[in-house]
Short mmCIF file of C-alpha atoms in Angstrom, two decimals:
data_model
loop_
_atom_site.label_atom_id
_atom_site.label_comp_id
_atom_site.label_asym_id
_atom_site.label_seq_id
_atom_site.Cartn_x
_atom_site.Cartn_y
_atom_site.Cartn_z
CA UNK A 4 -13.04 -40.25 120.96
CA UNK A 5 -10.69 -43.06 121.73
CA UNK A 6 -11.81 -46.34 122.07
CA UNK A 7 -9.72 -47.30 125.50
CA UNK A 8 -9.79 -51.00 124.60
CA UNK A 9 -8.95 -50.58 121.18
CA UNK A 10 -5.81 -52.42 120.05
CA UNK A 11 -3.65 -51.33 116.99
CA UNK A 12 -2.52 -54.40 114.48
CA UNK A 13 1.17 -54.33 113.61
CA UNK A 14 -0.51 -54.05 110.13
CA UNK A 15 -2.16 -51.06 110.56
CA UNK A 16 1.02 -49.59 112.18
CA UNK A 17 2.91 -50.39 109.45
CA UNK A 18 0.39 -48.78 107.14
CA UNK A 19 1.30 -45.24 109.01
CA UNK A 20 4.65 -45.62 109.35
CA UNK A 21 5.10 -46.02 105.32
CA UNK A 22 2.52 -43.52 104.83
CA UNK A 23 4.25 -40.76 107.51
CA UNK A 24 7.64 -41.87 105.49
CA UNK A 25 6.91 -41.48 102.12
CA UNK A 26 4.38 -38.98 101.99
CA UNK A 27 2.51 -41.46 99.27
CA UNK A 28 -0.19 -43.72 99.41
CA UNK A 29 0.47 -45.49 96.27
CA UNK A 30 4.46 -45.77 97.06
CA UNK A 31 3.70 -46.58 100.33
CA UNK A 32 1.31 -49.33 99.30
CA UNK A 33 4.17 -50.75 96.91
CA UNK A 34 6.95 -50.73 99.60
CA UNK A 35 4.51 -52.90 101.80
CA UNK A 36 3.27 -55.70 98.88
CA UNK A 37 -0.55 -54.46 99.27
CA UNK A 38 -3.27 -52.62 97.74
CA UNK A 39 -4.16 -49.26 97.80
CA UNK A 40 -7.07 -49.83 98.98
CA UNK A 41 -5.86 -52.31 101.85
CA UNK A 42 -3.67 -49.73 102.95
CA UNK A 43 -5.96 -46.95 103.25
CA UNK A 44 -8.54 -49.28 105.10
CA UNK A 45 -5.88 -50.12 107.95
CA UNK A 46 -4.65 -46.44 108.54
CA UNK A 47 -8.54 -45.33 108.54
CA UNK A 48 -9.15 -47.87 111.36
CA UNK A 49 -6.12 -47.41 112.95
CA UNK A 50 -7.42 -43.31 113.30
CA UNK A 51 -10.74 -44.49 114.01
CA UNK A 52 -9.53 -46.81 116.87
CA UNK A 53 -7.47 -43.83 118.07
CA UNK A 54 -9.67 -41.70 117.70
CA UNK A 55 -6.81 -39.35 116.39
CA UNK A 56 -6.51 -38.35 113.03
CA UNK A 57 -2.61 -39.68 112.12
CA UNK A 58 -2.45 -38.14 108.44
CA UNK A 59 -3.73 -34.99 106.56
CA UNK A 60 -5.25 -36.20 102.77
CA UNK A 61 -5.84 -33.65 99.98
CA UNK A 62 -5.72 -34.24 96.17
CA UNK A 63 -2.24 -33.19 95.95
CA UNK A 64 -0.51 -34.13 99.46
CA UNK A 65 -0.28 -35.59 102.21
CA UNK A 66 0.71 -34.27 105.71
CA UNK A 67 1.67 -35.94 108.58
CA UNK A 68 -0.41 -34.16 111.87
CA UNK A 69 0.86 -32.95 114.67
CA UNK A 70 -0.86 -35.83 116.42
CA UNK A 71 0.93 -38.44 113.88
CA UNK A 72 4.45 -36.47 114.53
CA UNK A 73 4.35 -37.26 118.18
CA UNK A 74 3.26 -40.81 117.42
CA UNK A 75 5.38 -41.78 114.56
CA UNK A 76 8.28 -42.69 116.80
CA UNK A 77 6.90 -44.80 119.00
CA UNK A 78 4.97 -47.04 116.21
CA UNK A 79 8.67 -47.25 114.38
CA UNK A 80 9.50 -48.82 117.81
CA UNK A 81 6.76 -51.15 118.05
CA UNK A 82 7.44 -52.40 114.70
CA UNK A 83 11.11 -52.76 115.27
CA UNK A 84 10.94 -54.20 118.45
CA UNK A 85 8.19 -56.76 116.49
CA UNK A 86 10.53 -58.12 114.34
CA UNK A 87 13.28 -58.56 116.72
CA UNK A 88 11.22 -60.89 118.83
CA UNK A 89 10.01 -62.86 115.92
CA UNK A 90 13.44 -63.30 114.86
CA UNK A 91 15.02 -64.00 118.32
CA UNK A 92 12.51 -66.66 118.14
CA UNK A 93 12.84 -68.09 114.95
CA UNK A 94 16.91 -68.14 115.85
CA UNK A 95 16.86 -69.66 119.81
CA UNK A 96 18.38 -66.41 120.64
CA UNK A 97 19.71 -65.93 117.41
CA UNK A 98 19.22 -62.20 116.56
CA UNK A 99 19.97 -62.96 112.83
CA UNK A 100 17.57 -65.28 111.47
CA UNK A 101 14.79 -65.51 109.84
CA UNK A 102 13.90 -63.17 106.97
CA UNK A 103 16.13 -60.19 106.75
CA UNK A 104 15.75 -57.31 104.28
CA UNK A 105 19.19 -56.24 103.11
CA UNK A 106 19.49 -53.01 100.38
CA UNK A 107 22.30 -52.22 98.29
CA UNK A 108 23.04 -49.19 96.14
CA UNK A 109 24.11 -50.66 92.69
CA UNK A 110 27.31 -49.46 92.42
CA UNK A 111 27.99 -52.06 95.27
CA UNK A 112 25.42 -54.51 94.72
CA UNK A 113 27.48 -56.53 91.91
CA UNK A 114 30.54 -56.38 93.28
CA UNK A 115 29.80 -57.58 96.95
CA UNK A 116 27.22 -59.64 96.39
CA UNK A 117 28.20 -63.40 95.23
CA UNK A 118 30.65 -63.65 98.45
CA UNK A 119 28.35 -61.83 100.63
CA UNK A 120 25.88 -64.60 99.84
CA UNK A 121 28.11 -67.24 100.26
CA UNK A 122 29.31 -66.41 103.26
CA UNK A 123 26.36 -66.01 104.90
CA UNK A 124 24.87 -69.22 103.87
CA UNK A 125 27.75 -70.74 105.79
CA UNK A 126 27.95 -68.72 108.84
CA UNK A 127 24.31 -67.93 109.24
CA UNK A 128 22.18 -70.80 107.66
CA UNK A 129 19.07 -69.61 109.53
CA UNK A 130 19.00 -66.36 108.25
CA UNK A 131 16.84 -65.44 105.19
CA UNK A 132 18.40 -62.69 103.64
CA UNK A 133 15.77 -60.88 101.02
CA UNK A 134 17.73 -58.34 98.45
CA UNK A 135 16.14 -55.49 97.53
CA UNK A 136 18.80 -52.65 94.80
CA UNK A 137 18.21 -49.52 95.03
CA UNK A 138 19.40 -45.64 95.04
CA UNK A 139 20.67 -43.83 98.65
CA UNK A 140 17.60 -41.55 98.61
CA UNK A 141 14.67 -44.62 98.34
CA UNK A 142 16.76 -46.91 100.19
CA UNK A 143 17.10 -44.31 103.46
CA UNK A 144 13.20 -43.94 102.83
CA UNK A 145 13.09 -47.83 103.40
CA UNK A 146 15.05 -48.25 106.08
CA UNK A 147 13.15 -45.34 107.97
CA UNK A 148 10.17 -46.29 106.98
CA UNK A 149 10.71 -50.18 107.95
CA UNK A 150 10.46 -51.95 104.68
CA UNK A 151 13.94 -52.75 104.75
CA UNK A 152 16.03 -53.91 107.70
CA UNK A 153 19.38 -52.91 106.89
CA UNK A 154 21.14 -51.34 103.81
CA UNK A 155 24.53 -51.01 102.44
CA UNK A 156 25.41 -47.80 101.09
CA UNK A 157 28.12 -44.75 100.96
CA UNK A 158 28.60 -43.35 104.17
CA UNK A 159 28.14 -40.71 106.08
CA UNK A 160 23.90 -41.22 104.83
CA UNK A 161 23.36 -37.85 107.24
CA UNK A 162 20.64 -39.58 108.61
CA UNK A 163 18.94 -39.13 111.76
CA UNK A 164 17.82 -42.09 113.51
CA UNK A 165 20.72 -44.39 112.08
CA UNK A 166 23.57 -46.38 113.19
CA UNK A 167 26.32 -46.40 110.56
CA UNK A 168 28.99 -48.95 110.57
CA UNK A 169 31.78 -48.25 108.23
CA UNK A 170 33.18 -51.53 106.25
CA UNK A 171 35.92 -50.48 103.95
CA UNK A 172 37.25 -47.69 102.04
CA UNK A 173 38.41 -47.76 98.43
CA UNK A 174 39.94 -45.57 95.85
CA UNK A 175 37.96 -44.14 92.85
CA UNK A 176 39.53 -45.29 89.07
CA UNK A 177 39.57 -43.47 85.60
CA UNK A 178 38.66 -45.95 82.94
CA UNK A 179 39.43 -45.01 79.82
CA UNK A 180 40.47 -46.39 76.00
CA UNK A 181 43.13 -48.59 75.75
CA UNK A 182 45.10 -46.36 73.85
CA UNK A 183 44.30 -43.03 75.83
CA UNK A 184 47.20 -41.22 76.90
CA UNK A 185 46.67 -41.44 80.26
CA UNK A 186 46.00 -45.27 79.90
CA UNK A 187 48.32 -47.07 83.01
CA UNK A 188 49.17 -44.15 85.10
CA UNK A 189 49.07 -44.07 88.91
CA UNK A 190 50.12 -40.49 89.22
CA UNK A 191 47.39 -38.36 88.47
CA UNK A 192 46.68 -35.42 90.21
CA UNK A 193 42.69 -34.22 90.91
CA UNK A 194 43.07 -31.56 88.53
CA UNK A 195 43.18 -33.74 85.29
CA UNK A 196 39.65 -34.28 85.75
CA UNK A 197 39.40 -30.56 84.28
CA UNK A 198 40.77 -32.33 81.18
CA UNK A 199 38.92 -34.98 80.35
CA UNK A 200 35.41 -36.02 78.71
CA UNK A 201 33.50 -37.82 81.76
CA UNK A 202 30.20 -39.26 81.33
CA UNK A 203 28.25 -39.88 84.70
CA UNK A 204 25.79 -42.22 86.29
CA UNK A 205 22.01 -41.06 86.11
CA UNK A 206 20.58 -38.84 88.63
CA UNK A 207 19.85 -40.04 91.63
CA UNK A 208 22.70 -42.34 92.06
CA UNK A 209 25.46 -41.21 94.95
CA UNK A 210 28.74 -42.18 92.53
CA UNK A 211 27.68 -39.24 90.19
CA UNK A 212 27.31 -36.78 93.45
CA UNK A 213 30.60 -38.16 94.32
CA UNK A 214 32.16 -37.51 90.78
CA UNK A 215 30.42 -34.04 90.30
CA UNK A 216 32.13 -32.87 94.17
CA UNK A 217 35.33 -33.93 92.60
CA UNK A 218 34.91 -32.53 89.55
CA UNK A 219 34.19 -29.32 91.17
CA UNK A 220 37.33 -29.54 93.02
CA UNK A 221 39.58 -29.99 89.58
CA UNK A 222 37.56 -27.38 87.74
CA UNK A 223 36.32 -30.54 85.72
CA UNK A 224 33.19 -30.21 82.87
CA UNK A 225 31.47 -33.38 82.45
CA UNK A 226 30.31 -34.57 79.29
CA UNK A 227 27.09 -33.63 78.61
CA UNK A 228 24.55 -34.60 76.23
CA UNK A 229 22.26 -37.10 75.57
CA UNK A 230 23.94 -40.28 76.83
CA UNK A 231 21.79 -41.69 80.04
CA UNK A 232 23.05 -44.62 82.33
CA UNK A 233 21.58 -45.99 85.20
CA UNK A 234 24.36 -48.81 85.68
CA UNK A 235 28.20 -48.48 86.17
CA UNK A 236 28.39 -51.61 83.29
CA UNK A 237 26.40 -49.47 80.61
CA UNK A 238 28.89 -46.39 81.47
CA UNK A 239 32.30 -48.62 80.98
CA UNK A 240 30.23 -49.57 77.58
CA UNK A 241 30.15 -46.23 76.76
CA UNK A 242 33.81 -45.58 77.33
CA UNK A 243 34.41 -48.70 75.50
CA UNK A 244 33.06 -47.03 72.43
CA UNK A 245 35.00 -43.88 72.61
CA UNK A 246 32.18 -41.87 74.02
CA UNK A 247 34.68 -40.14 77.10
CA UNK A 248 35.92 -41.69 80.07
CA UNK A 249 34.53 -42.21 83.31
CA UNK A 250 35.28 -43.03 87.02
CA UNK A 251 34.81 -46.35 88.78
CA UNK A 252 35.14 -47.28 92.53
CA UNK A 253 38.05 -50.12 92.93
CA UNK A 254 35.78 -53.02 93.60
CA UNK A 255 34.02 -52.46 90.59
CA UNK A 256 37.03 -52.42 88.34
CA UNK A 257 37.73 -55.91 87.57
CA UNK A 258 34.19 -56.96 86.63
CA UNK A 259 33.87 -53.85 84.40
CA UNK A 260 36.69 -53.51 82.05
CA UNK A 261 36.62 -57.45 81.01
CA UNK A 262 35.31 -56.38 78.05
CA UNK A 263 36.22 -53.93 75.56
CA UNK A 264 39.02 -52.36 74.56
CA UNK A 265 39.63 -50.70 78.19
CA UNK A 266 42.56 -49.63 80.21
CA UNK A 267 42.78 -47.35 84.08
CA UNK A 268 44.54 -44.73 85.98
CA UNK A 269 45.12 -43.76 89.11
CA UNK A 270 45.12 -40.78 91.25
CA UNK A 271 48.80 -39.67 93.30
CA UNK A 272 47.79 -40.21 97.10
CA UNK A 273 46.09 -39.32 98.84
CA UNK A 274 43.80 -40.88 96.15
CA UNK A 275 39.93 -39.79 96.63
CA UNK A 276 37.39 -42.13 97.05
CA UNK A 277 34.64 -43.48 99.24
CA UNK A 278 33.47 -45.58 102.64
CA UNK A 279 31.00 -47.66 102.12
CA UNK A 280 29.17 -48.61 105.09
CA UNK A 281 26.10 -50.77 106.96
CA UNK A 282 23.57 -48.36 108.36
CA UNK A 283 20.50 -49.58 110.48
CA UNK A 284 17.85 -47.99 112.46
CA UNK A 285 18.75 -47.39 116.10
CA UNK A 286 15.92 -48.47 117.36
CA UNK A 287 15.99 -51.78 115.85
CA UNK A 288 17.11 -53.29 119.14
CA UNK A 289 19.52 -56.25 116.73
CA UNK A 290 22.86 -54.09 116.32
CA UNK A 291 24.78 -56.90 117.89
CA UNK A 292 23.71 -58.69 114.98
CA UNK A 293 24.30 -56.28 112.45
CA UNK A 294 27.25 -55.53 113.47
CA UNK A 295 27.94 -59.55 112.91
CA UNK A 296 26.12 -58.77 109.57
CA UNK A 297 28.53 -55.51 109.07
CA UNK A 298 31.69 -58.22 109.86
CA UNK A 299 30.77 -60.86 107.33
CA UNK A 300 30.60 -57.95 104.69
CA UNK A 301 33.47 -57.14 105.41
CA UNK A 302 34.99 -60.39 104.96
CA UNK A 303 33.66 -60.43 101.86
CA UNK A 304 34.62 -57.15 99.96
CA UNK A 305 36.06 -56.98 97.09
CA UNK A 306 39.58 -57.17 95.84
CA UNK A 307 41.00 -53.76 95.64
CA UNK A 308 39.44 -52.19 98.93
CA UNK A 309 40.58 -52.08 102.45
CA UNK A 310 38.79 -52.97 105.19
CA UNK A 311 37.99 -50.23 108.02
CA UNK A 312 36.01 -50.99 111.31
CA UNK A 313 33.25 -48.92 111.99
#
């Protein structure tokens, strides 16, 4: 039975939330900087206060209840609408300051970055920004689950419960050898992809779901073996050393192909490629601010891209 005067901790919230999200305790216990232990202590007393059981435990899974289900949304509001007072206070009305949890996938990461930075320490010096890189998949889990604030990613993330704001579009780039044939062309059509050697990102990362949808649409066969990257920079390496070629969004090209023995082509236009976007939590009650967040950003992207409002 419920204990009527019972009152939940934004801690023990917190601990459900992450829980509910990622189906985990011990990844839920390392997106919140605890313990295990800790964590499992504040959902159990949150139940017990409650007097509602939140999540189903077994060995091998854990289930959200019905009881949790119907919950779940309003503790992500509690927690949102926690951190917008704390940071309304912290900024005299000021919805961005304070601590603020950005992620970034890492094919934008690098590239964004040092000017993002920058521009934000001059336009919002009260602001704390914390930078967590990551893939789409665990950043989404973040962001739903409230470990991040914000994150900065290919759009559309098909997410329910988000607000997207597009920031700019750019164009997708072969690198290749120096010498390659193709080396310097800005005519290529989608269906030379069929001809050529690519070697992809990891799984997990969107920029090789992106390359394997276009490959599909040139009949394209990427490379495969037993060459593993988890970073754009590695990849370019690769190509560097005449292991195939590989694409690259804009932004990234300049910082890539410094070294080695590299050259680029383009595709004809309509040239494919990708938005990349901010996306937030709708509830978060601070898109004004994000959307101030989702402006700087854009002042700051890369050479090569063009900015888009969203």
């Amino acid at each position: 039975m419920a204990d009527r005067s019972y009152q939940p901790t934004l801690s023990q919230l917190r601990a459900f939330v992450a829980v509910a999200e990622y189906r985990h305790f011990g990844t839920a216990a390392v997106q919140l900087s605890v313990s295990q232990p800790t964590l499992s202590q504040s959902l159990a007393t949150l139940e017990n206060g409650l007097g509602v059981q939140l999540i189903e435990r077994s060995t091998r899974r854990v289930l959200v209840t019905t009881a949790g289900e119907r919950l779940l949304g309003q503790a992500k509001f509690i927690l949102d609408a926690a951190v917008c007072f704390v940071a309304t206070a912290a900024g005299a009305g000021d919805q961005l300051a304070g601590l603020l949890r950005i992620g970034l996938i890492p094919t934008v990461a690098p590239y964004v970055l040092p000017a993002l930075l920058s521009e934000l320490r001059k336009e919002m010096p009260a602001l704390e920004p914390q930078i967590i890189e990551d893939q789409t998949v665990r950043l989404l889990e973040s962001l739903r689950a409230g470990a991040i604030d914000v994150a900065v990613l290919a759009l559309p993330s098909e997410a329910p419960g988000l607000i997207e704001v597009s920031v700019y579009k750019e164009d997708f780039v072969v690198v290749l050898p120096r010498h390659h044939a193709l080396a310097g062309r800005d005519d290529l059509a989608l269906d030379v992809l069929g001809e050529l050697p690519l070697l992809l990102l990891d799984e997990g990362h969107c920029l090789r779901d992106q390359t394997l949808d276009l490959c599909r649409s040139g009949e394209a066969h990427p490379l495969s073996g037993d060459t593993r990257a988890t970073s754009l920079a590695t990849v370019v390496q690769c190509v560097a050393g005449g292991l195939g070629v590989t694409l690259v969004p804009d932004s990234a090209v300049g910082v890539e192909t410094r070294r080695g023995d590299l050259s680029t082509a383009r595709f004809a236009e309509p040239a494919p490629g990708r938005t990349i976007g901010l996306v937030f939590r709708a509830s978060s009650g601070r898109a004004e601010g994000y959307r101030q967040l989702a402006s700087l950003l854009r002042s700051a992207a890369p050479a090569g891209v063009v900015a888009v409002e969203g």
